[in-house]
Amino acid sequence: MLRKIEIVLPVDETDKLNEILEDYKVLDRYKISLLEDQALYLITLNVENSGPLLDELEKKLAFAEGFRLNMLEVEATIPAVKMDEENDKNKEDKAITDEDSEDKQEEKNNTTKGLSRQELYADISDSINLNSNYILMCLLSAIVASSGVMLDNVAVIVGAMVIAPLLGPNVGMALASTLGDMELGKKAFKASLYGAGAALIVALIAGLILSPDSWPHEVLSRTSVGWGDITLALASGSAGTLAFTTGTSGAVIGVMIAVALMPPLVVVGILLGAGEFFMAGGALMLFISNIICINLAGVLTFIYQGIRPLNWWEEKKAETSRKYSLFLWIVLLTLLIIGIQFIQ
Protein backbone atom coordinates (compact mmCIF):
# COMPACT_ATOMS: atom_id res chain seq x y z
CA MET A 1 0.00 0.00 0.00
CA LEU A 2 1.14 3.52 -0.81
CA ARG A 3 0.53 6.90 0.78
CA LYS A 4 0.76 10.39 -0.70
CA ILE A 5 1.90 13.08 1.74
CA GLU A 6 1.23 16.76 1.01
CA ILE A 7 3.30 19.19 3.06
CA VAL A 8 2.96 22.97 3.07
CA LEU A 9 5.70 24.74 4.99
CA PRO A 10 7.73 27.96 5.05
CA VAL A 11 10.57 28.14 2.52
CA ASP A 12 13.13 28.65 5.27
CA GLU A 13 12.17 25.22 6.70
CA THR A 14 12.72 23.27 3.46
CA ASP A 15 16.35 22.45 4.32
CA LYS A 16 15.17 20.84 7.57
CA LEU A 17 12.57 18.84 5.63
CA ASN A 18 15.15 17.66 3.09
CA GLU A 19 17.41 16.59 5.93
CA ILE A 20 14.59 14.54 7.44
CA LEU A 21 13.70 12.92 4.13
CA GLU A 22 17.29 11.75 3.61
CA ASP A 23 16.70 9.05 6.24
CA TYR A 24 13.61 7.64 4.49
CA LYS A 25 13.12 5.81 1.24
CA VAL A 26 10.46 7.62 -0.79
CA LEU A 27 9.20 6.63 -4.22
CA ASP A 28 9.05 10.21 -5.47
CA ARG A 29 9.30 13.75 -4.14
CA TYR A 30 8.26 17.01 -5.81
CA LYS A 31 8.55 20.60 -4.67
CA ILE A 32 6.12 23.28 -5.85
CA SER A 33 6.54 26.97 -5.06
CA LEU A 34 3.33 28.52 -3.74
CA LEU A 35 4.04 32.01 -2.42
CA GLU A 36 7.26 33.84 -1.79
CA ASP A 37 7.56 32.31 1.66
CA GLN A 38 5.80 28.93 1.23
CA ALA A 39 6.44 25.68 -0.62
CA LEU A 40 4.42 22.53 -1.29
CA TYR A 41 6.04 19.09 -1.19
CA LEU A 42 4.38 16.02 -2.69
CA ILE A 43 5.85 12.76 -1.39
CA THR A 44 4.91 9.15 -2.21
CA LEU A 45 6.10 6.27 -0.04
CA ASN A 46 5.13 2.86 1.31
CA VAL A 47 2.64 2.80 4.18
CA GLU A 48 5.17 1.02 6.41
CA ASN A 49 7.46 4.06 6.24
CA SER A 50 4.73 6.66 6.67
CA GLY A 51 4.37 6.26 10.45
CA PRO A 52 8.02 6.92 11.38
CA LEU A 53 8.21 9.81 8.90
CA LEU A 54 5.05 11.47 10.23
CA ASP A 55 6.34 11.17 13.78
CA GLU A 56 9.62 12.89 12.90
CA LEU A 57 7.88 15.60 10.88
CA GLU A 58 5.52 16.27 13.78
CA LYS A 59 8.42 16.52 16.23
CA LYS A 60 10.56 18.86 14.11
CA LEU A 61 8.19 20.88 11.92
CA ALA A 62 4.69 20.89 13.44
CA PHE A 63 5.25 24.22 15.20
CA ALA A 64 6.53 26.03 12.10
CA GLU A 65 4.22 28.86 11.08
CA GLY A 66 2.00 27.87 8.15
CA PHE A 67 2.93 24.16 8.38
CA ARG A 68 0.23 21.76 7.21
CA LEU A 69 0.49 18.04 6.43
CA ASN A 70 -2.18 15.92 4.74
CA MET A 71 -1.84 12.20 4.02
CA LEU A 72 -3.89 10.46 1.35
CA GLU A 73 -4.31 6.82 0.42
CA VAL A 74 -3.02 6.01 -3.07
CA GLU A 75 -5.61 3.85 -4.85
CA ALA A 76 -3.54 3.34 -7.99
CA THR A 77 -0.29 4.54 -9.53
CA ILE A 78 1.23 4.42 -13.04
CA PRO A 79 3.78 3.02 -13.67
CA ALA A 80 3.19 0.24 -11.17
CA VAL A 81 5.62 0.00 -8.26
CA LYS A 82 7.66 -3.20 -8.23
CA MET A 83 7.44 -4.06 -4.56
CA ASP A 84 10.17 -6.72 -4.58
CA GLU A 85 12.69 -4.33 -6.08
CA GLU A 86 11.55 -1.60 -3.73
CA ASN A 87 11.98 -3.83 -0.71
CA ASP A 88 15.51 -4.72 -1.81
CA LYS A 89 16.36 -1.04 -2.14
CA ASN A 90 14.86 -0.34 1.27
CA LYS A 91 17.05 -3.01 2.83
CA GLU A 92 20.16 -1.51 1.26
CA ASP A 93 19.21 2.04 2.29
CA LYS A 94 18.53 0.95 5.86
CA ALA A 95 22.05 -0.38 6.43
CA ILE A 96 23.27 0.85 9.81
CA THR A 97 26.58 2.70 9.67
CA ASP A 98 26.82 4.52 13.05
CA GLU A 99 25.23 4.81 16.48
CA ASP A 100 22.87 7.60 15.39
CA SER A 101 21.56 5.37 12.61
CA GLU A 102 21.04 2.56 15.11
CA ASP A 103 18.95 4.86 17.30
CA LYS A 104 16.84 5.97 14.35
CA GLN A 105 16.43 2.38 13.20
CA GLU A 106 15.31 1.30 16.67
CA GLU A 107 12.82 4.18 16.78
CA LYS A 108 11.35 3.13 13.42
CA ASN A 109 11.08 -0.49 14.53
CA ASN A 110 9.06 0.60 17.55
CA THR A 111 6.38 2.24 15.45
CA THR A 112 3.26 0.56 14.15
CA LYS A 113 3.72 -2.24 11.61
CA GLY A 114 0.74 -0.99 9.59
CA LEU A 115 -0.92 2.40 9.40
CA SER A 116 0.68 5.45 10.97
CA ARG A 117 -0.48 6.32 14.47
CA GLN A 118 -2.07 9.51 13.15
CA GLU A 119 -4.01 7.66 10.43
CA LEU A 120 -5.09 4.95 12.86
CA TYR A 121 -6.29 7.54 15.37
CA ALA A 122 -8.29 9.38 12.69
CA ASP A 123 -9.94 6.16 11.45
CA ILE A 124 -11.01 5.09 14.94
CA SER A 125 -12.19 8.59 15.89
CA ASP A 126 -14.42 8.66 12.79
CA SER A 127 -15.90 5.26 13.68
CA ILE A 128 -17.03 6.31 17.18
CA ASN A 129 -18.93 9.46 16.31
CA LEU A 130 -22.08 9.40 18.41
CA ASN A 131 -24.74 10.67 16.03
CA SER A 132 -28.22 9.77 14.82
CA ASN A 133 -26.91 7.42 12.13
CA TYR A 134 -24.90 5.43 14.69
CA ILE A 135 -27.90 5.06 17.02
CA LEU A 136 -30.18 4.16 14.11
CA MET A 137 -27.80 1.41 12.96
CA CYS A 138 -27.71 0.01 16.51
CA LEU A 139 -31.52 0.05 16.69
CA LEU A 140 -31.90 -1.64 13.31
CA SER A 141 -29.27 -4.23 14.18
CA ALA A 142 -31.04 -4.99 17.46
CA ILE A 143 -34.39 -5.38 15.68
CA VAL A 144 -32.93 -7.82 13.17
CA ALA A 145 -30.93 -9.69 15.84
CA SER A 146 -33.98 -10.01 18.09
CA SER A 147 -35.97 -11.41 15.19
CA GLY A 148 -33.15 -13.81 14.34
CA VAL A 149 -32.77 -15.30 17.83
CA MET A 150 -36.54 -15.64 18.30
CA LEU A 151 -36.97 -17.23 14.86
CA ASP A 152 -33.95 -19.47 15.54
CA ASN A 153 -32.56 -18.30 12.21
CA VAL A 154 -28.75 -18.04 12.01
CA ALA A 155 -28.84 -16.29 8.64
CA VAL A 156 -30.96 -13.46 10.03
CA ILE A 157 -28.61 -13.12 13.02
CA VAL A 158 -25.61 -12.83 10.69
CA GLY A 159 -27.50 -10.17 8.75
CA ALA A 160 -27.88 -8.18 11.97
CA MET A 161 -24.14 -8.44 12.55
CA VAL A 162 -23.36 -6.91 9.18
CA ILE A 163 -25.08 -3.64 10.10
CA ALA A 164 -24.03 -3.51 13.79
CA PRO A 165 -21.49 -0.64 14.24
CA LEU A 166 -19.80 -2.17 17.29
CA LEU A 167 -16.25 -2.53 15.98
CA GLY A 168 -15.15 1.11 16.33
CA PRO A 169 -16.14 1.77 19.98
CA ASN A 170 -14.50 -1.40 21.29
CA VAL A 171 -11.28 -0.91 19.35
CA GLY A 172 -11.40 2.75 20.40
CA MET A 173 -11.45 1.79 24.09
CA ALA A 174 -8.48 -0.53 23.55
CA LEU A 175 -6.53 2.20 21.73
CA ALA A 176 -7.34 4.72 24.48
CA SER A 177 -5.97 2.30 27.08
CA THR A 178 -2.84 1.75 24.99
CA LEU A 179 -2.13 5.47 24.48
CA GLY A 180 -3.41 6.70 27.83
CA ASP A 181 -5.85 8.96 25.98
CA MET A 182 -8.68 9.67 28.40
CA GLU A 183 -10.59 11.83 25.91
CA LEU A 184 -10.68 9.08 23.29
CA GLY A 185 -11.58 6.54 25.97
CA LYS A 186 -14.53 8.61 27.17
CA LYS A 187 -15.75 9.10 23.60
CA ALA A 188 -15.47 5.38 22.78
CA PHE A 189 -17.09 4.30 26.06
CA LYS A 190 -19.96 6.74 25.55
CA ALA A 191 -20.57 5.47 22.01
CA SER A 192 -20.47 1.86 23.21
CA LEU A 193 -22.80 2.62 26.15
CA TYR A 194 -25.37 4.47 24.04
CA GLY A 195 -25.28 1.80 21.33
CA ALA A 196 -25.73 -1.01 23.86
CA GLY A 197 -28.51 0.95 25.60
CA ALA A 198 -30.40 1.46 22.35
CA ALA A 199 -30.13 -2.25 21.50
CA LEU A 200 -31.21 -3.27 25.00
CA ILE A 201 -34.34 -1.10 24.83
CA VAL A 202 -35.38 -2.73 21.56
CA ALA A 203 -34.81 -6.19 23.01
CA LEU A 204 -36.76 -5.36 26.19
CA ILE A 205 -39.74 -4.31 24.11
CA ALA A 206 -39.46 -7.52 22.09
CA GLY A 207 -39.37 -9.55 25.31
CA LEU A 208 -42.50 -7.81 26.63
CA ILE A 209 -44.39 -8.51 23.40
CA LEU A 210 -43.15 -12.06 22.78
CA SER A 211 -43.68 -14.77 25.41
CA PRO A 212 -43.06 -18.18 23.78
CA ASP A 213 -43.92 -21.45 25.51
CA SER A 214 -40.37 -22.66 24.86
CA TRP A 215 -37.26 -20.64 24.08
CA PRO A 216 -35.44 -21.18 20.76
CA HIS A 217 -31.96 -22.71 20.68
CA GLU A 218 -30.36 -19.39 19.64
CA VAL A 219 -31.64 -17.87 22.89
CA LEU A 220 -30.77 -20.77 25.19
CA SER A 221 -27.25 -21.10 23.73
CA ARG A 222 -26.46 -17.58 24.94
CA THR A 223 -27.48 -17.98 28.57
CA SER A 224 -24.13 -19.36 29.77
CA VAL A 225 -20.40 -18.79 29.24
CA GLY A 226 -18.07 -21.47 27.89
CA TRP A 227 -14.48 -21.77 26.74
CA GLY A 228 -15.57 -21.44 23.14
CA ASP A 229 -17.18 -18.08 23.89
CA ILE A 230 -13.96 -16.78 25.49
CA THR A 231 -11.89 -18.00 22.53
CA LEU A 232 -14.27 -16.33 20.05
CA ALA A 233 -14.16 -13.01 21.91
CA LEU A 234 -10.35 -13.01 22.19
CA ALA A 235 -9.97 -13.81 18.50
CA SER A 236 -12.56 -11.18 17.55
CA GLY A 237 -10.85 -8.47 19.57
CA SER A 238 -7.44 -9.22 18.10
CA ALA A 239 -8.75 -9.50 14.54
CA GLY A 240 -10.74 -6.26 14.85
CA THR A 241 -7.66 -4.42 16.08
CA LEU A 242 -5.52 -5.81 13.26
CA ALA A 243 -8.15 -4.70 10.75
CA PHE A 244 -7.61 -1.10 11.86
CA THR A 245 -3.82 -1.17 12.22
CA THR A 246 -3.20 -2.83 8.85
CA GLY A 247 -5.69 -0.68 6.95
CA THR A 248 -7.71 -3.67 5.70
CA SER A 249 -11.47 -3.69 5.44
CA GLY A 250 -13.12 -4.06 8.83
CA ALA A 251 -16.48 -5.25 7.42
CA VAL A 252 -15.95 -8.98 7.99
CA ILE A 253 -14.06 -8.40 11.23
CA GLY A 254 -16.87 -6.15 12.39
CA VAL A 255 -19.23 -9.08 11.97
CA MET A 256 -17.03 -11.11 14.35
CA ILE A 257 -17.13 -8.36 16.96
CA ALA A 258 -20.90 -8.04 16.57
CA VAL A 259 -21.40 -11.81 16.87
CA ALA A 260 -19.68 -11.68 20.25
CA LEU A 261 -21.70 -8.71 21.50
CA MET A 262 -25.06 -8.04 19.85
CA PRO A 263 -26.74 -11.48 20.16
CA PRO A 264 -25.98 -11.87 23.89
CA LEU A 265 -27.13 -8.29 24.47
CA VAL A 266 -30.48 -8.73 22.75
CA VAL A 267 -30.97 -12.06 24.54
CA VAL A 268 -30.46 -10.20 27.85
CA GLY A 269 -33.16 -7.70 26.91
CA ILE A 270 -35.60 -10.29 25.60
CA LEU A 271 -35.31 -12.46 28.71
CA LEU A 272 -35.59 -9.48 31.05
CA GLY A 273 -38.70 -8.32 29.22
CA ALA A 274 -40.18 -11.80 29.52
CA GLY A 275 -39.39 -11.99 33.25
CA GLU A 276 -36.75 -14.74 32.91
CA PHE A 277 -34.28 -13.05 35.24
CA PHE A 278 -32.05 -16.06 35.98
CA MET A 279 -31.42 -16.84 32.31
CA ALA A 280 -31.02 -13.13 31.61
CA GLY A 281 -28.23 -13.07 34.20
CA GLY A 282 -26.42 -15.84 32.32
CA ALA A 283 -26.70 -13.93 29.04
CA LEU A 284 -25.48 -10.76 30.76
CA MET A 285 -22.45 -12.67 32.07
CA LEU A 286 -21.70 -13.79 28.51
CA PHE A 287 -21.95 -10.21 27.24
CA ILE A 288 -19.65 -8.90 29.99
CA SER A 289 -17.11 -11.68 29.41
CA ASN A 290 -17.01 -10.81 25.72
CA ILE A 291 -16.39 -7.14 26.53
CA ILE A 292 -13.48 -8.17 28.77
CA CYS A 293 -11.92 -10.49 26.20
CA ILE A 294 -12.30 -8.09 23.27
CA ASN A 295 -10.66 -5.22 25.14
CA LEU A 296 -7.86 -7.38 26.54
CA ALA A 297 -7.07 -8.79 23.10
CA GLY A 298 -7.25 -5.30 21.58
CA VAL A 299 -4.73 -3.81 24.03
CA LEU A 300 -2.34 -6.74 23.59
CA THR A 301 -2.56 -6.46 19.81
CA PHE A 302 -1.91 -2.71 19.85
CA ILE A 303 1.15 -3.30 22.06
CA TYR A 304 2.39 -5.99 19.67
CA GLN A 305 1.86 -3.66 16.72
CA GLY A 306 4.06 -1.02 18.34
CA ILE A 307 1.38 1.62 18.87
CA ARG A 308 2.69 4.28 21.24
CA PRO A 309 2.50 8.05 21.80
CA LEU A 310 4.88 10.47 20.12
CA ASN A 311 6.41 12.27 23.12
CA TRP A 312 8.21 10.80 26.11
CA TRP A 313 5.91 12.48 28.64
CA GLU A 314 2.88 11.01 26.87
CA GLU A 315 4.64 7.63 26.83
CA LYS A 316 4.93 7.66 30.63
CA LYS A 317 1.19 8.24 30.95
CA ALA A 318 0.49 5.58 28.32
CA GLU A 319 2.73 3.06 30.08
CA THR A 320 0.80 3.55 33.30
CA SER A 321 -2.51 3.26 31.45
CA ARG A 322 -1.42 0.04 29.73
CA LYS A 323 -0.32 -1.54 33.00
CA TYR A 324 -3.55 -0.69 34.81
CA SER A 325 -5.81 -1.72 31.92
CA LEU A 326 -3.98 -5.02 31.36
CA PHE A 327 -4.10 -5.73 35.10
CA LEU A 328 -7.83 -4.97 35.22
CA TRP A 329 -8.77 -7.06 32.19
CA ILE A 330 -6.54 -10.00 33.19
CA VAL A 331 -7.92 -10.05 36.75
CA LEU A 332 -11.50 -9.92 35.47
CA LEU A 333 -10.79 -12.67 32.93
CA THR A 334 -9.17 -14.82 35.63
CA LEU A 335 -12.19 -14.39 37.89
CA LEU A 336 -14.42 -15.29 34.95
CA ILE A 337 -12.44 -18.48 34.24
CA ILE A 338 -12.57 -19.45 37.92
CA GLY A 339 -16.32 -18.88 37.86
CA ILE A 340 -16.70 -21.09 34.78
CA GLN A 341 -14.69 -23.87 36.45
CA PHE A 342 -16.77 -23.58 39.61
CA ILE A 343 -20.07 -23.72 37.72
CA GLN A 344 -18.94 -26.68 35.65
XYZ file of C-alpha atoms in Angstrom:
344
model
C 0.000 0.000 0.000
C 1.140 3.516 -0.808
C 0.528 6.902 0.777
C 0.764 10.389 -0.698
C 1.899 13.080 1.741
C 1.235 16.757 1.011
C 3.301 19.190 3.055
C 2.956 22.972 3.066
C 5.700 24.745 4.994
C 7.731 27.961 5.053
C 10.567 28.140 2.519
C 13.129 28.648 5.272
C 12.172 25.223 6.699
C 12.721 23.270 3.465
C 16.346 22.454 4.321
C 15.174 20.836 7.568
C 12.574 18.841 5.626
C 15.146 17.658 3.091
C 17.410 16.589 5.934
C 14.585 14.537 7.443
C 13.703 12.920 4.127
C 17.291 11.746 3.614
C 16.704 9.055 6.241
C 13.612 7.643 4.494
C 13.118 5.813 1.244
C 10.459 7.615 -0.789
C 9.202 6.626 -4.223
C 9.053 10.211 -5.469
C 9.301 13.752 -4.139
C 8.263 17.014 -5.811
C 8.547 20.603 -4.669
C 6.118 23.276 -5.852
C 6.541 26.969 -5.057
C 3.329 28.521 -3.738
C 4.043 32.009 -2.417
C 7.264 33.840 -1.785
C 7.563 32.311 1.663
C 5.798 28.927 1.230
C 6.441 25.680 -0.623
C 4.424 22.527 -1.290
C 6.037 19.090 -1.186
C 4.376 16.018 -2.688
C 5.847 12.762 -1.388
C 4.905 9.148 -2.206
C 6.098 6.267 -0.040
C 5.133 2.860 1.313
C 2.636 2.801 4.179
C 5.173 1.019 6.409
C 7.455 4.060 6.239
C 4.726 6.660 6.672
C 4.368 6.260 10.448
C 8.020 6.923 11.379
C 8.205 9.811 8.899
C 5.048 11.474 10.226
C 6.342 11.171 13.781
C 9.616 12.890 12.900
C 7.877 15.600 10.878
C 5.522 16.272 13.778
C 8.418 16.518 16.226
C 10.563 18.861 14.113
C 8.187 20.877 11.919
C 4.688 20.886 13.444
C 5.253 24.225 15.199
C 6.533 26.029 12.099
C 4.225 28.863 11.079
C 2.002 27.867 8.153
C 2.931 24.162 8.384
C 0.234 21.764 7.210
C 0.491 18.038 6.432
C -2.178 15.917 4.741
C -1.836 12.196 4.019
C -3.893 10.460 1.347
C -4.306 6.822 0.420
C -3.023 6.013 -3.071
C -5.611 3.852 -4.846
C -3.540 3.343 -7.993
C -0.289 4.536 -9.532
C 1.226 4.420 -13.036
C 3.780 3.021 -13.670
C 3.191 0.245 -11.170
C 5.623 0.000 -8.263
C 7.659 -3.205 -8.230
C 7.444 -4.062 -4.557
C 10.166 -6.723 -4.584
C 12.694 -4.332 -6.075
C 11.552 -1.599 -3.730
C 11.979 -3.834 -0.706
C 15.507 -4.724 -1.812
C 16.365 -1.039 -2.139
C 14.860 -0.344 1.268
C 17.052 -3.014 2.831
C 20.159 -1.508 1.256
C 19.210 2.036 2.285
C 18.533 0.947 5.860
C 22.050 -0.381 6.431
C 23.268 0.847 9.807
C 26.581 2.704 9.674
C 26.820 4.516 13.045
C 25.230 4.809 16.479
C 22.867 7.598 15.395
C 21.560 5.368 12.609
C 21.040 2.562 15.115
C 18.950 4.859 17.301
C 16.843 5.973 14.346
C 16.432 2.380 13.197
C 15.311 1.298 16.671
C 12.818 4.176 16.779
C 11.354 3.128 13.420
C 11.080 -0.494 14.534
C 9.060 0.596 17.551
C 6.384 2.236 15.454
C 3.259 0.555 14.145
C 3.717 -2.245 11.609
C 0.740 -0.992 9.591
C -0.922 2.403 9.405
C 0.680 5.446 10.969
C -0.477 6.317 14.469
C -2.070 9.511 13.149
C -4.007 7.659 10.435
C -5.092 4.950 12.860
C -6.290 7.544 15.371
C -8.295 9.378 12.693
C -9.942 6.164 11.453
C -11.007 5.094 14.935
C -12.193 8.591 15.886
C -14.420 8.658 12.793
C -15.903 5.259 13.680
C -17.032 6.310 17.183
C -18.934 9.464 16.311
C -22.079 9.396 18.411
C -24.740 10.673 16.029
C -28.218 9.771 14.821
C -26.906 7.416 12.132
C -24.898 5.429 14.686
C -27.897 5.058 17.025
C -30.178 4.157 14.115
C -27.802 1.415 12.964
C -27.706 0.015 16.511
C -31.522 0.049 16.690
C -31.903 -1.645 13.307
C -29.274 -4.234 14.179
C -31.045 -4.985 17.463
C -34.389 -5.382 15.681
C -32.929 -7.820 13.168
C -30.928 -9.687 15.844
C -33.984 -10.007 18.089
C -35.969 -11.415 15.187
C -33.150 -13.812 14.344
C -32.769 -15.300 17.827
C -36.537 -15.637 18.296
C -36.968 -17.231 14.863
C -33.952 -19.471 15.540
C -32.556 -18.303 12.211
C -28.753 -18.039 12.006
C -28.839 -16.289 8.636
C -30.956 -13.458 10.025
C -28.607 -13.115 13.017
C -25.610 -12.833 10.694
C -27.502 -10.173 8.750
C -27.878 -8.178 11.970
C -24.139 -8.438 12.552
C -23.358 -6.909 9.179
C -25.080 -3.642 10.101
C -24.033 -3.512 13.785
C -21.491 -0.643 14.243
C -19.800 -2.167 17.294
C -16.246 -2.527 15.980
C -15.152 1.111 16.335
C -16.145 1.769 19.978
C -14.503 -1.403 21.290
C -11.278 -0.909 19.350
C -11.402 2.745 20.397
C -11.445 1.788 24.090
C -8.478 -0.530 23.545
C -6.529 2.202 21.730
C -7.344 4.725 24.475
C -5.967 2.300 27.080
C -2.836 1.755 24.994
C -2.126 5.467 24.479
C -3.408 6.695 27.827
C -5.850 8.959 25.978
C -8.685 9.673 28.401
C -10.595 11.833 25.912
C -10.684 9.078 23.286
C -11.579 6.536 25.966
C -14.530 8.607 27.172
C -15.751 9.099 23.600
C -15.472 5.379 22.781
C -17.085 4.303 26.063
C -19.958 6.745 25.551
C -20.570 5.472 22.008
C -20.472 1.863 23.215
C -22.797 2.619 26.146
C -25.372 4.468 24.039
C -25.280 1.797 21.329
C -25.732 -1.008 23.863
C -28.507 0.946 25.603
C -30.403 1.463 22.353
C -30.132 -2.246 21.496
C -31.208 -3.269 25.001
C -34.344 -1.099 24.834
C -35.384 -2.725 21.558
C -34.806 -6.189 23.009
C -36.756 -5.358 26.187
C -39.743 -4.309 24.107
C -39.458 -7.520 22.089
C -39.374 -9.553 25.312
C -42.497 -7.810 26.629
C -44.387 -8.514 23.404
C -43.149 -12.063 22.781
C -43.678 -14.775 25.408
C -43.065 -18.183 23.780
C -43.917 -21.446 25.513
C -40.369 -22.657 24.865
C -37.259 -20.635 24.083
C -35.444 -21.179 20.758
C -31.963 -22.706 20.684
C -30.363 -19.394 19.642
C -31.643 -17.869 22.885
C -30.769 -20.770 25.194
C -27.255 -21.102 23.728
C -26.457 -17.579 24.938
C -27.477 -17.978 28.573
C -24.132 -19.360 29.766
C -20.400 -18.788 29.238
C -18.073 -21.471 27.892
C -14.481 -21.771 26.744
C -15.570 -21.435 23.137
C -17.184 -18.076 23.890
C -13.963 -16.784 25.487
C -11.893 -17.996 22.533
C -14.265 -16.334 20.052
C -14.162 -13.014 21.907
C -10.355 -13.006 22.189
C -9.967 -13.809 18.497
C -12.560 -11.180 17.552
C -10.846 -8.467 19.573
C -7.438 -9.218 18.100
C -8.749 -9.496 14.543
C -10.738 -6.260 14.851
C -7.657 -4.417 16.082
C -5.524 -5.808 13.264
C -8.154 -4.698 10.751
C -7.606 -1.099 11.857
C -3.818 -1.171 12.216
C -3.202 -2.826 8.850
C -5.690 -0.680 6.950
C -7.707 -3.673 5.703
C -11.470 -3.692 5.442
C -13.125 -4.059 8.826
C -16.479 -5.247 7.422
C -15.946 -8.978 7.988
C -14.061 -8.398 11.228
C -16.871 -6.148 12.389
C -19.225 -9.080 11.969
C -17.030 -11.112 14.347
C -17.127 -8.356 16.960
C -20.896 -8.043 16.571
C -21.397 -11.809 16.874
C -19.675 -11.679 20.249
C -21.702 -8.706 21.505
C -25.058 -8.039 19.845
C -26.745 -11.483 20.156
C -25.985 -11.868 23.888
C -27.128 -8.286 24.468
C -30.485 -8.726 22.745
C -30.967 -12.060 24.543
C -30.458 -10.201 27.852
C -33.157 -7.699 26.909
C -35.604 -10.285 25.598
C -35.308 -12.463 28.706
C -35.591 -9.480 31.054
C -38.704 -8.318 29.220
C -40.183 -11.800 29.524
C -39.390 -11.991 33.247
C -36.752 -14.735 32.906
C -34.282 -13.049 35.235
C -32.052 -16.056 35.978
C -31.422 -16.836 32.306
C -31.019 -13.128 31.605
C -28.228 -13.068 34.196
C -26.417 -15.835 32.321
C -26.704 -13.927 29.042
C -25.477 -10.757 30.759
C -22.454 -12.668 32.070
C -21.701 -13.787 28.509
C -21.946 -10.208 27.244
C -19.647 -8.896 29.990
C -17.109 -11.684 29.414
C -17.011 -10.810 25.718
C -16.386 -7.136 26.526
C -13.480 -8.171 28.774
C -11.920 -10.488 26.199
C -12.304 -8.094 23.268
C -10.655 -5.217 25.139
C -7.856 -7.384 26.537
C -7.071 -8.794 23.096
C -7.250 -5.302 21.583
C -4.734 -3.806 24.030
C -2.337 -6.739 23.594
C -2.559 -6.461 19.813
C -1.906 -2.712 19.852
C 1.147 -3.297 22.057
C 2.392 -5.992 19.670
C 1.862 -3.663 16.716
C 4.056 -1.023 18.342
C 1.379 1.622 18.867
C 2.689 4.283 21.235
C 2.502 8.054 21.804
C 4.878 10.474 20.116
C 6.409 12.272 23.117
C 8.210 10.799 26.111
C 5.913 12.481 28.641
C 2.879 11.008 26.873
C 4.644 7.627 26.828
C 4.925 7.665 30.627
C 1.192 8.245 30.947
C 0.488 5.579 28.319
C 2.725 3.056 30.075
C 0.798 3.546 33.302
C -2.508 3.257 31.451
C -1.424 0.037 29.728
C -0.322 -1.537 33.001
C -3.551 -0.691 34.809
C -5.806 -1.718 31.924
C -3.985 -5.017 31.363
C -4.099 -5.730 35.104
C -7.828 -4.974 35.219
C -8.774 -7.065 32.186
C -6.542 -9.996 33.189
C -7.923 -10.046 36.748
C -11.503 -9.916 35.469
C -10.791 -12.672 32.927
C -9.173 -14.819 35.631
C -12.190 -14.395 37.887
C -14.416 -15.295 34.946
C -12.442 -18.476 34.237
C -12.569 -19.445 37.919
C -16.321 -18.877 37.864
C -16.705 -21.090 34.781
C -14.693 -23.869 36.447
C -16.773 -23.577 39.612
C -20.075 -23.721 37.722
C -18.944 -26.683 35.652
